[in-house]
XYZ file of C-alpha atoms in Angstrom:
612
model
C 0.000 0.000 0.000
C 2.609 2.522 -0.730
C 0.231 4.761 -2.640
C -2.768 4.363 -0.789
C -3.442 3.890 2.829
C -4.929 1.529 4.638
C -4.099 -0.826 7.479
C -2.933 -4.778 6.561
C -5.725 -7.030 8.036
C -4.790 -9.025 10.624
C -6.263 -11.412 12.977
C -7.277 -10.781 16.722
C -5.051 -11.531 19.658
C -6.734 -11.235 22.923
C -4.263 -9.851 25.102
C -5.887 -8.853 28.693
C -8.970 -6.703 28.319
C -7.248 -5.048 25.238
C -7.593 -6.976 22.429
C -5.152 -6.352 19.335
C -5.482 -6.859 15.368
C -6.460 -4.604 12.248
C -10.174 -4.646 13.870
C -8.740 -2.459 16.692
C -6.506 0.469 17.035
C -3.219 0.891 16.894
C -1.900 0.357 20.313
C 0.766 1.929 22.175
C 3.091 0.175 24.861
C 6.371 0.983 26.530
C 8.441 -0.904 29.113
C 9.614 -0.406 32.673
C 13.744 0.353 33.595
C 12.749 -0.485 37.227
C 14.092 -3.654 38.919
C 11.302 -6.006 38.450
C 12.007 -7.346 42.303
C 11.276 -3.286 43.701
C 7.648 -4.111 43.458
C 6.556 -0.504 44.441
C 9.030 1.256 41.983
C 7.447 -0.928 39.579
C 3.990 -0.248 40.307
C 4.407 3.661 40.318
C 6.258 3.071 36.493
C 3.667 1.283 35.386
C 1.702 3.973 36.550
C 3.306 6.644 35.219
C 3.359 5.044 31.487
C -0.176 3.973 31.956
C -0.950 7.667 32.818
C 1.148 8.661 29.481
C -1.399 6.775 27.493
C -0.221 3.257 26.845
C -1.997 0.737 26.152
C 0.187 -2.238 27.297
C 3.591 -2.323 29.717
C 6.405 -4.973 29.342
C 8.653 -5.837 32.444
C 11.598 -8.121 32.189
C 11.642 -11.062 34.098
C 15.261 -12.803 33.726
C 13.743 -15.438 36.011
C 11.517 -17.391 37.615
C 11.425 -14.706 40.835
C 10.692 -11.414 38.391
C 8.030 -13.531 36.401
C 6.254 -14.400 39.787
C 6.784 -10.982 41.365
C 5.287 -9.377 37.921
C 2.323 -11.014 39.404
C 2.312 -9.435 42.192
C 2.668 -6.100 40.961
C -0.294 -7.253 38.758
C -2.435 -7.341 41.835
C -1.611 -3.928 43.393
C -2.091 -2.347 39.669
C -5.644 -4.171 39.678
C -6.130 -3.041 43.193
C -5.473 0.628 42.450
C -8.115 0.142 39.295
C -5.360 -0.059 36.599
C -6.435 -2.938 34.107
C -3.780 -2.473 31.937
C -2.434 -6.008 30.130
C 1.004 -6.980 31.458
C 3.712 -8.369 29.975
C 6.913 -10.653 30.139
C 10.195 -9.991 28.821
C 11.522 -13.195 28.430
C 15.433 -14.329 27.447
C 17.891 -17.143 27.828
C 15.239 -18.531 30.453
C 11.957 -21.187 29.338
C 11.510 -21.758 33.608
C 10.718 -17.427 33.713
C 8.317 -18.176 30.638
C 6.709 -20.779 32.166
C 5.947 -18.918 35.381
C 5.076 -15.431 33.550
C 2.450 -17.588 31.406
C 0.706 -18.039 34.533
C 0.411 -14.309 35.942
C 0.906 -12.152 33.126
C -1.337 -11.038 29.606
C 1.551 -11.788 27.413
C 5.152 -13.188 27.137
C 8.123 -12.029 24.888
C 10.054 -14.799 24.122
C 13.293 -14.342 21.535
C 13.472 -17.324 18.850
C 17.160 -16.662 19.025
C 17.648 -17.839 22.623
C 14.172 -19.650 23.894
C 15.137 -23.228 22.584
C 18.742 -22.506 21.206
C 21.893 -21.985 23.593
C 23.200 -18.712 24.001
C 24.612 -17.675 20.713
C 28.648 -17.591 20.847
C 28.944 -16.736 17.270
C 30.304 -20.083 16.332
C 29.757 -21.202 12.846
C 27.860 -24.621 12.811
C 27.161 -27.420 9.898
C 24.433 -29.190 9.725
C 22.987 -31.915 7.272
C 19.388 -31.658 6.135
C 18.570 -34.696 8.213
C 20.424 -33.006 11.067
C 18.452 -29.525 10.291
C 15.121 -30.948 10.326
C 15.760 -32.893 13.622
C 16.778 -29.692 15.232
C 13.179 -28.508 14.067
C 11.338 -31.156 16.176
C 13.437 -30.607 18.975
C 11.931 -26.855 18.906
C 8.322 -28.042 18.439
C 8.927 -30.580 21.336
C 10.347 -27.521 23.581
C 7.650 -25.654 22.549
C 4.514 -27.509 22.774
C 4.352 -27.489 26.987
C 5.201 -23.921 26.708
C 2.174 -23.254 24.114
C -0.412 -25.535 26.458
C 0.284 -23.784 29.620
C -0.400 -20.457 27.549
C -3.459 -21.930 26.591
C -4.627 -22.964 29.468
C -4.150 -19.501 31.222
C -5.483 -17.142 28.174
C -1.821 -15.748 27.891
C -0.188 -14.552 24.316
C 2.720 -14.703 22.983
C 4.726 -12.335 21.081
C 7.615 -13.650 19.175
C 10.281 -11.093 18.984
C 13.659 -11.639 17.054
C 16.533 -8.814 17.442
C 18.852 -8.493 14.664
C 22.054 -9.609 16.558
C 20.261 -11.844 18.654
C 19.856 -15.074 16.320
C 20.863 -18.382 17.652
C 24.047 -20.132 15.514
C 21.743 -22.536 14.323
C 20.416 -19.599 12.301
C 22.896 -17.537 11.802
C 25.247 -20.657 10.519
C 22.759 -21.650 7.329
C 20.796 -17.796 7.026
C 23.671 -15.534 8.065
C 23.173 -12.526 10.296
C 19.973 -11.057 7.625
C 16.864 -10.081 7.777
C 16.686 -13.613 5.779
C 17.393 -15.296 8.642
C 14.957 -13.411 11.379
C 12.393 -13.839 9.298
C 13.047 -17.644 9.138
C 14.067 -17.972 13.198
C 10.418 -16.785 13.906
C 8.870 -18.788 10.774
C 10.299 -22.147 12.708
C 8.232 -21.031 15.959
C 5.259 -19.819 14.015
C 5.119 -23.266 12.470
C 4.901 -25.141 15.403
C 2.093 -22.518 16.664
C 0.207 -22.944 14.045
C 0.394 -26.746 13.813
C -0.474 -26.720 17.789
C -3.538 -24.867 16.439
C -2.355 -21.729 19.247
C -3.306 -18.505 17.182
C -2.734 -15.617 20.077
C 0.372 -14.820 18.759
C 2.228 -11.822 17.985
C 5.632 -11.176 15.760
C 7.946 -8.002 16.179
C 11.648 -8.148 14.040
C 13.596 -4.974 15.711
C 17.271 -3.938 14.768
C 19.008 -0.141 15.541
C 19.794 -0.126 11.656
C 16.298 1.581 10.070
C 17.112 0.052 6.938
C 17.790 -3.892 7.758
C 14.201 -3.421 10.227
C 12.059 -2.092 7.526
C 13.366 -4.993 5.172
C 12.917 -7.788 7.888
C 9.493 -6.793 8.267
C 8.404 -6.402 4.637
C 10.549 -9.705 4.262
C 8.342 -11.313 7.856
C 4.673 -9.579 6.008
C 5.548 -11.592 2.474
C 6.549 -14.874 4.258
C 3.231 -15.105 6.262
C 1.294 -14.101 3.295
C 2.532 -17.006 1.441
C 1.668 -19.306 4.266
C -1.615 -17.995 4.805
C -1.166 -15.987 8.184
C -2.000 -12.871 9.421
C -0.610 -12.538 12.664
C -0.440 -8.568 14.052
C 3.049 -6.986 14.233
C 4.503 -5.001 17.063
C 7.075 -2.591 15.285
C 9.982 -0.824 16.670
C 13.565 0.278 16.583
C 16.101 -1.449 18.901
C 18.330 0.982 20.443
C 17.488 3.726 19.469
C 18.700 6.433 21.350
C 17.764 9.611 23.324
C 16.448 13.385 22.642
C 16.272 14.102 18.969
C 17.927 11.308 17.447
C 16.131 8.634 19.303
C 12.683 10.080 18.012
C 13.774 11.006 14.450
C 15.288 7.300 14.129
C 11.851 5.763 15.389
C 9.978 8.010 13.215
C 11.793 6.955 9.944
C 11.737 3.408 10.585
C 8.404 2.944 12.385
C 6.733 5.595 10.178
C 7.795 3.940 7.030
C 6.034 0.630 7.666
C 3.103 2.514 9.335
C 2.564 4.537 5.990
C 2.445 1.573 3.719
C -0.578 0.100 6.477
C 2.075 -2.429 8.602
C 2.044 -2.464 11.979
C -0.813 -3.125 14.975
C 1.314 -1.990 18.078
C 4.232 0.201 18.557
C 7.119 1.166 21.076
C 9.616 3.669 21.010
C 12.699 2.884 22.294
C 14.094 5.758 24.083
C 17.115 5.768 26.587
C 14.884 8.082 28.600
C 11.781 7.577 31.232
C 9.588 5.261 29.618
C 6.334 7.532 30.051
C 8.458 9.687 28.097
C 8.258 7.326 24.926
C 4.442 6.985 25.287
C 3.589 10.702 24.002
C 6.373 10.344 20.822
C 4.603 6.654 19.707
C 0.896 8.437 19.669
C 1.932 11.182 17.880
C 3.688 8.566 15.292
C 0.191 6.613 15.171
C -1.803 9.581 15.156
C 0.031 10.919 12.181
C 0.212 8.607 9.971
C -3.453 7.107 10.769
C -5.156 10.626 9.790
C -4.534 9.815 5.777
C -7.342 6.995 6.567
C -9.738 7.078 3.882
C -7.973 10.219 1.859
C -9.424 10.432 -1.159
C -7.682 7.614 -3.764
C -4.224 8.819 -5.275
C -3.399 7.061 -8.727
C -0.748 5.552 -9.763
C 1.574 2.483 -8.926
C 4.740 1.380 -8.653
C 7.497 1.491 -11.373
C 8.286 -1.063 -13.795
C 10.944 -3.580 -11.965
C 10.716 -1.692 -8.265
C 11.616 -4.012 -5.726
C 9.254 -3.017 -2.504
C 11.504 -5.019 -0.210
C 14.921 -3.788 -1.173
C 14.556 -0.679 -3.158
C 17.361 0.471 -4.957
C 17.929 4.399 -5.721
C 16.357 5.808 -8.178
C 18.590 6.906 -11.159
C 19.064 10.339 -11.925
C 20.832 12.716 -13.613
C 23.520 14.518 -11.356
C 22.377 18.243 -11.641
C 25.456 21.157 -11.113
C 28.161 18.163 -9.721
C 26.046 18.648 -6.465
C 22.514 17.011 -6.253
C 21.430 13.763 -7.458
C 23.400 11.131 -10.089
C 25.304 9.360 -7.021
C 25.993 12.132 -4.653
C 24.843 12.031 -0.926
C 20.814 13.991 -0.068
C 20.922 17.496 -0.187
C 19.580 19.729 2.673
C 17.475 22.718 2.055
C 16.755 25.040 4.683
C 14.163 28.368 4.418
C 16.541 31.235 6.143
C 19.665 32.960 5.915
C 23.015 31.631 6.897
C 23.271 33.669 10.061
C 19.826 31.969 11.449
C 21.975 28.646 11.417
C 24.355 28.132 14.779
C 27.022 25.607 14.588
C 27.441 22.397 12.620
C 25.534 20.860 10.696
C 25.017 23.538 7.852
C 22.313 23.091 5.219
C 23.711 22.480 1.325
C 21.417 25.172 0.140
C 19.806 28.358 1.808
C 16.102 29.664 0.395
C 16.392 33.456 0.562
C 12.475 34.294 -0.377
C 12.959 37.594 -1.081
C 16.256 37.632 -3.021
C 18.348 39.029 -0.765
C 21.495 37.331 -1.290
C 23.990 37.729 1.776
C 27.807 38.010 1.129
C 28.199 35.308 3.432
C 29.857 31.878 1.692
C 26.752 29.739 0.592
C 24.817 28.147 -1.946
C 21.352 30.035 -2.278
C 18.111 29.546 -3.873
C 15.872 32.243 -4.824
C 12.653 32.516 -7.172
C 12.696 33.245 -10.280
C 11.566 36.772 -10.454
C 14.534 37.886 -7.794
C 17.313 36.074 -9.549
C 19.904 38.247 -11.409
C 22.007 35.909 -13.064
C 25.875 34.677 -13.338
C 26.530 34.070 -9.586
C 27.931 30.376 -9.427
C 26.492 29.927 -6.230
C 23.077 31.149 -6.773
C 20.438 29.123 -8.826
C 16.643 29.934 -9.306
C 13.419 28.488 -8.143
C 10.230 28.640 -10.423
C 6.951 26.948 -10.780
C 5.297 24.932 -13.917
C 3.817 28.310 -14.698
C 7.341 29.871 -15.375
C 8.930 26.483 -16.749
C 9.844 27.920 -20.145
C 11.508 31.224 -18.815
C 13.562 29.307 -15.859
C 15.092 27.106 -18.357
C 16.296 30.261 -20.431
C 17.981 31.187 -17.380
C 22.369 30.582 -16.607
C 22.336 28.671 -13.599
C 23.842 25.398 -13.776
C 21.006 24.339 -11.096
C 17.413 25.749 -11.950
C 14.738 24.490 -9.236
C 11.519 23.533 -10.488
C 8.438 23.253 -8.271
C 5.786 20.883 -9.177
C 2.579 19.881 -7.423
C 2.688 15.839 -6.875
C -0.947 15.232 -8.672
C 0.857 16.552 -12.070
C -0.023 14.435 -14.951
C 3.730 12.967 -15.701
C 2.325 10.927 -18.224
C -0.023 13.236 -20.041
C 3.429 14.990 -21.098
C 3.631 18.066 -18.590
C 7.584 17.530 -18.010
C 8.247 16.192 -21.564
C 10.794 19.400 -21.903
C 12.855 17.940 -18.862
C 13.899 14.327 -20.848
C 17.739 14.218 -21.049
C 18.427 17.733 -19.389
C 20.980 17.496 -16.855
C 19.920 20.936 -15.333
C 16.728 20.748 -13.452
C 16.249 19.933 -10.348
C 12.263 19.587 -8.841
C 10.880 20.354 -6.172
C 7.564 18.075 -5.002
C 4.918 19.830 -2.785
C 2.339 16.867 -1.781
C -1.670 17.278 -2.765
C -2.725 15.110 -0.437
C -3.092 14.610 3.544
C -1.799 10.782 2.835
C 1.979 13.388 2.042
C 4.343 9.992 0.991
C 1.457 7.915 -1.155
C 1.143 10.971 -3.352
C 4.937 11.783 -3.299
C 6.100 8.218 -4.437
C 3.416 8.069 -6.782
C 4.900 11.238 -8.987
C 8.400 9.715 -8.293
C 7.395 6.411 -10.225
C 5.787 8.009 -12.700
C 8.783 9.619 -13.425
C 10.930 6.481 -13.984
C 8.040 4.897 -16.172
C 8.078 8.166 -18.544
C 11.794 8.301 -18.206
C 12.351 11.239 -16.684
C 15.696 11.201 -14.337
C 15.394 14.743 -13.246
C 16.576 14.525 -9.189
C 13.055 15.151 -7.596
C 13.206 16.345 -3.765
C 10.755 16.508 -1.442
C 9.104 19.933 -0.021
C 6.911 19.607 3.045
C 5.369 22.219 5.015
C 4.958 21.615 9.045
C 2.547 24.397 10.635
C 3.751 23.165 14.070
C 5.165 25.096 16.722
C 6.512 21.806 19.010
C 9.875 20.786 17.645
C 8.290 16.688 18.820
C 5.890 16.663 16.516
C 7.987 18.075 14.227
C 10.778 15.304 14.682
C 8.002 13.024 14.598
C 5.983 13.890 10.912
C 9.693 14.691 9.573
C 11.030 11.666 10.400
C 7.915 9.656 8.744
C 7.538 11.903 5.905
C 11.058 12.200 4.490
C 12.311 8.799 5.868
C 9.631 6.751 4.531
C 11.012 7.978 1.274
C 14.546 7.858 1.213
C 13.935 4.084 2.319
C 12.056 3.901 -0.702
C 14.464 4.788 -2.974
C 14.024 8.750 -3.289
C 17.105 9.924 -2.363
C 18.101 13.212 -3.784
C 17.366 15.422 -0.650
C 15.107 17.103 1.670
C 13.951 20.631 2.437
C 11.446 20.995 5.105
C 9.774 24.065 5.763
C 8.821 25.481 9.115
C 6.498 28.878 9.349
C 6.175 28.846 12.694
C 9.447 27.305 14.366
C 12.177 29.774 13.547
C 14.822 27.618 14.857
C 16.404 26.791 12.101
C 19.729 25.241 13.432
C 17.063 22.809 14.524
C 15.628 22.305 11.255
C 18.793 21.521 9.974
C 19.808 19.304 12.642
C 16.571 17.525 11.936
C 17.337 17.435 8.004
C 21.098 15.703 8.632
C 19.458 13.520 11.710
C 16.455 12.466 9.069
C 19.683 11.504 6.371
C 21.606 9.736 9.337
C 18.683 7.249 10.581
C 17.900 6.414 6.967
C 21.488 5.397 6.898
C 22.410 7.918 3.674
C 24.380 10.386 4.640
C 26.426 9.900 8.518
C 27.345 13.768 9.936
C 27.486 12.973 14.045
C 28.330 10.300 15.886
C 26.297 6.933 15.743
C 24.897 6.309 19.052
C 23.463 3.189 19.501
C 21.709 3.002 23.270
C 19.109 1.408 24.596
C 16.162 1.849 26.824
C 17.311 0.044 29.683
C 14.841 -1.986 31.575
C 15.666 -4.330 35.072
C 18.703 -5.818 33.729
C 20.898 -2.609 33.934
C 22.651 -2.430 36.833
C 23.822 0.717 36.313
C 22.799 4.854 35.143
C 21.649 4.546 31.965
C 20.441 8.079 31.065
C 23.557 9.873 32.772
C 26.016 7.282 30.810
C 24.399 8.269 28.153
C 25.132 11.710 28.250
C 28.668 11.192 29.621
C 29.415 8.945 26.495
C 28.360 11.765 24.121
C 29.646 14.670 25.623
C 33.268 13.187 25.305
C 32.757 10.971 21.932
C 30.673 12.873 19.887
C 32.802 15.013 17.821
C 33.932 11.144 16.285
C 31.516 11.378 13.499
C 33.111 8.487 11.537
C 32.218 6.210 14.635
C 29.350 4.109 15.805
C 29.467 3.512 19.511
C 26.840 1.198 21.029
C 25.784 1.865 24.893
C 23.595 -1.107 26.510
C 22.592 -2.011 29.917
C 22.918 -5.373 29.654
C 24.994 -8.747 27.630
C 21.438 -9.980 27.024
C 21.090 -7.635 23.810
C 24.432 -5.919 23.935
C 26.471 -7.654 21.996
C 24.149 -8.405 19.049
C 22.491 -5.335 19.070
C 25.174 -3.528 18.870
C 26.437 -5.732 15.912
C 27.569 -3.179 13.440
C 28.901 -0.217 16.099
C 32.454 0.450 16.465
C 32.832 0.290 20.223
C 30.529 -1.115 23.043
C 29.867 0.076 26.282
C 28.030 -2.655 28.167
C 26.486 -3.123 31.490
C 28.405 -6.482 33.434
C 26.844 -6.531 37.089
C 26.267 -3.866 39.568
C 28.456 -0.901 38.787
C 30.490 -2.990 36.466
C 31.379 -2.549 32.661
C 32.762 -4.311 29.778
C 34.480 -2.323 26.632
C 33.795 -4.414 23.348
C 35.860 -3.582 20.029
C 32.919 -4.734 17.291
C 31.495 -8.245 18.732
C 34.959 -8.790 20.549
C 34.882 -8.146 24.374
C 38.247 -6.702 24.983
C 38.078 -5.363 28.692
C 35.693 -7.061 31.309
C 34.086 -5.865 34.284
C 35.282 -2.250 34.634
C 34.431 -0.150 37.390
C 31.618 2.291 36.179
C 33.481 5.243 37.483
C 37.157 4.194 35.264
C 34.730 2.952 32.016
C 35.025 6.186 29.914
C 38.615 6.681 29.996
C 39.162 3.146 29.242
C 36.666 3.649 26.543
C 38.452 6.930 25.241
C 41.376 4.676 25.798
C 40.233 2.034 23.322
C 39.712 4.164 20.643
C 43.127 5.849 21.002
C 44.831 2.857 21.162
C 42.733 1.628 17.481
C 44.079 4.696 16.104
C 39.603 6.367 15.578
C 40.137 9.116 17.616
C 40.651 12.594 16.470
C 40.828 15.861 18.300
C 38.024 18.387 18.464
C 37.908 20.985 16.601
């Protein structure tokens, strides 16, 4: 459904006294940092997010002592009138799941690490005969786990982390969104054939791109089978302030445009009744353009929905499109932008070029000519007297309902000038977007076409949030040639550009800041999360070549911090281990002596460079 929106159907899993499914909402959860044995610090969280607006909280219960005490605090939220469904964050541990199935809504189990041993990133071989046996060994470890859920009304969500596949897996799929799609395919088998249908699937990674793919790769494989389980969608690790929100928006938002998706976290490294308002605003958003009126058009001859590949154009002034890296565009004059990072192109409205060192944009009527550094902007009206003009860019604003194929553009075929500009014509903003883009390739125009979009908003959240769905539900799809996004009432416009590069970064197109891969933190992290946080960046993040992961835990650390540079990860109380890619390199480091070693580390691998 990339052009038009509506939700996939899926089928109804009764989860507590809110069910979940295409026939419902879109629900909202989040998931408590407190230790899951501080049964009144748990309560008042699960307060707190409930409060916020979610509609389900997860607590992790790394054994059998959490899962029963979840129970408990089940009663005192019951007690206190709070019906919200509970659930289970199971890992490593079948005894926890067994005891959580009998006191809780729902239970997380991973695929990677329910049945499997914990994954040491050993390559195995295995015959067919041997493969297949391994099978019924899961459906045999699985069947007492599915009665017991049965028997108590209790649902299951099977969630794979990229990372956090078994060696089984990772030995015969390799570490893909192939093979998390197939590690929860095994378990949804034996489901199915135990006739258990109160199941849901999530497939999370910190990388936007390998997530959106995994779940467009999970969506195809249960279509083929004939199942319609509900996904839970989010983004693993993704971060804090801006970033963490922009990131969430361009993955999460991309799947929720195209219909996918029946719950949602964000995953912020922040209170969790912080990430309750950020994942309504995402659903909100993008479940307005219900029933918009129909936008025509499909897909382009040979597009591949599950990996798009960018689309081919022409590179326009050395700068913009052809194989170059997204362009920003920002409204404003240099001086209105602070710091680093600055925009590729300014849009002075009136004309009123500054002396300052830039590239500038202007319309048509206020441009004078023969500046190298100043191009104009017209509309279809003024098409013929814009392409008179000098420039070696000339910006052409079109409306996204233009008839591509009734010949409007014809004059643009084979130029290697022109640059447009789309301005959406509908309230669903990407279905009508992508559907001028594709018509474009099928008339074989490969003028660079960037997206314009207009945000009325006054809070910079919402602004993260309809930025980061917008724009990043397009770059995924292939439309890569830049973004401007225009702001009449925010006049911060080093934000805007922050947002721009941020939007660029969490696609995974264009890297201008550190990577910071960090996670939520839940009862495994035995140490300050949010302050380590903050530490880490305020002395790493000038490294803007570098990805450095910072997790709580070893339970998704090292997987789901697979690609970063460095890792930061919790050990035990006040204890840290440094890892150099998967490889743990110093263990169980006081918390207070884990930066400088850090700092350290990255000397000592020759990645660190001075500030400026």
């Amino acid at each position: 459904m990339l052009m038009n929106y509506s939700r996939r159907k899926t089928s109804r899993v009764d989860i507590g006294e809110t069910p979940l499914g295409s026939e419902f909402p879109i629900r909202v959860q989040s998931m408590t940092s407190t230790s899951t044995m501080d049964t009144s610090g748990s309560v008042a969280q699960c307060r707190r997010i409930c409060d916020a607006g979610a509609d389900y909280v997860r607590l992790t219960a790394q054994g059998v002592r959490e899962a029963n005490n979840i129970g408990e605090i089940r009663k005192v939220l019951r007690g206190e009138g709070y019906s919200v469904p509970l659930i289970a964050d199971i890992h490593f541990n079948p005894s926890a799941a067994y005891a959580a199935a009998k006191v809780v809504d729902k239970v997380r189990i991973n695929p990677g690490n329910f049945v499997d041993a914990a994954r040491t990133f050993k390559t195995l071989t295995y015959t067919d005969e041997e493969y297949a046996c391994e099978l019924r060994r899961i459906h045999d470890a699985l069947k007492p786990f599915i009665d017991l859920c049965r028997e108590h009304h209790t649902a299951v969500r099977l969630g794979v982390n990229h990372g956090s596949l078994s060696d089984r897996i990772m030995s015969r799929y390799g570490d893909t969104p192939e093979g998390m799609v197939e590690s929860v395919m095994e378990f949804l088998r034996v489901f199915e054939s135990e006739n258990f249908h109160d199941v849901v699937i999530s497939m999370k990674a910190s990388n936007t791109v390998l997530m959106v793919e995994a779940v467009r790769l999970m969506v195809e494989a249960m279509d083929r089978e004939g199942m319609h389980y509900p996904l839970h969608l989010g983004v693993t690790e993704a971060g804090d302030g801006e970033d963490g929100r922009i990131k969430s928006a361009v993955g999460i938002g991309a799947l929720l445009a195209e219909g996918i998706g029946d719950t949602v976290r964000v995953s912020l490294s922040e209170d969790p009744e912080l990430e309750v308002p950020v994942a309504k605003k995402l659903v909100r958003y993008v479940t307005m353009r219900q029933g918009h009126k129909p936008i025509s058009g499909g897909e382009s001859r040979g597009y591949d929905h599950i990996r798009p590949q960018r689309r081919r154009t022409q590179a326009v002034g050395g700068i913009v499109g052809g194989n170059k890296v997204p362009v920003t565009i920002v409204s404003c004059l240099p001086g209105n932008v602070y710091g680093k990072p600055r925009p590729d192109f300014y849009y002075i409205a009136d004309g009123k070029v500054p002396t300052a060192q830039g590239r500038y944009i202007v319309p048509l009527a206020k441009y004078k000519g023969g500046g190298a550094n100043v191009s104009p902007l017209a509309s279809l009206d003024d098409v013929d007297r814009l392409l008179q003009c000098d420039s070696s860019i000339k910006w052409l604003k079109v409306p996204a309902d233009t008839d591509v194929r009734g010949g409007a553009l014809d004059m643009l075929r084979g130029r290697d000038d022109v640059v447009l500009i789309v301005v959406p014509t509908s309230v669903n903003v990407t279905g009508c977007q992508q559907a001028f883009m594709h018509a474009l390739i099928d008339c074989g125009i490969d003028a660079p076409a960037i997206p314009l979009n207009r945000y009325p908003d006054s809070d910079n959240e919402w602004l993260q949030v309809k930025a980061g769905v917008d724009f990043g539900t397009l770059l995924l799809n292939g439309f890569r040639d830049g973004v401007w996004m225009e702001t009449p009432n925010y006049k911060n416009y080093s934000d805007i550009a922050r947002y721009e590069f941020a939007i660029l970064q969490a696609a995974r197109l264009r890297i201008s800041k550190t990577e910071f891969i960090s996670c939520p933190g839940c009862g495994r992290t035995m140490y300050d999360l949010q302050t380590t946080v903050h530490k880490v960046k305020e002395a790493t993040s000038h490294l803007s070549h570098l990805k450095i992961g910072i997790m709580g835990c070893i339970v998704n650390g090292p997987g789901e911090m697979a690609d970063a540079d460095y890792g930061y990860v919790g050990a035990g109380v006040g204890r840290i281990s440094l890892y150099k890619g998967r490889e743990c390199v110093e263990k169980n480091i006081p918390e207070e002596e884990a930066i400088p070693h850090l700092l350290a580390l990255i000397k000592a691998n020759g990645d660190w460079v001075d500030p400026a």
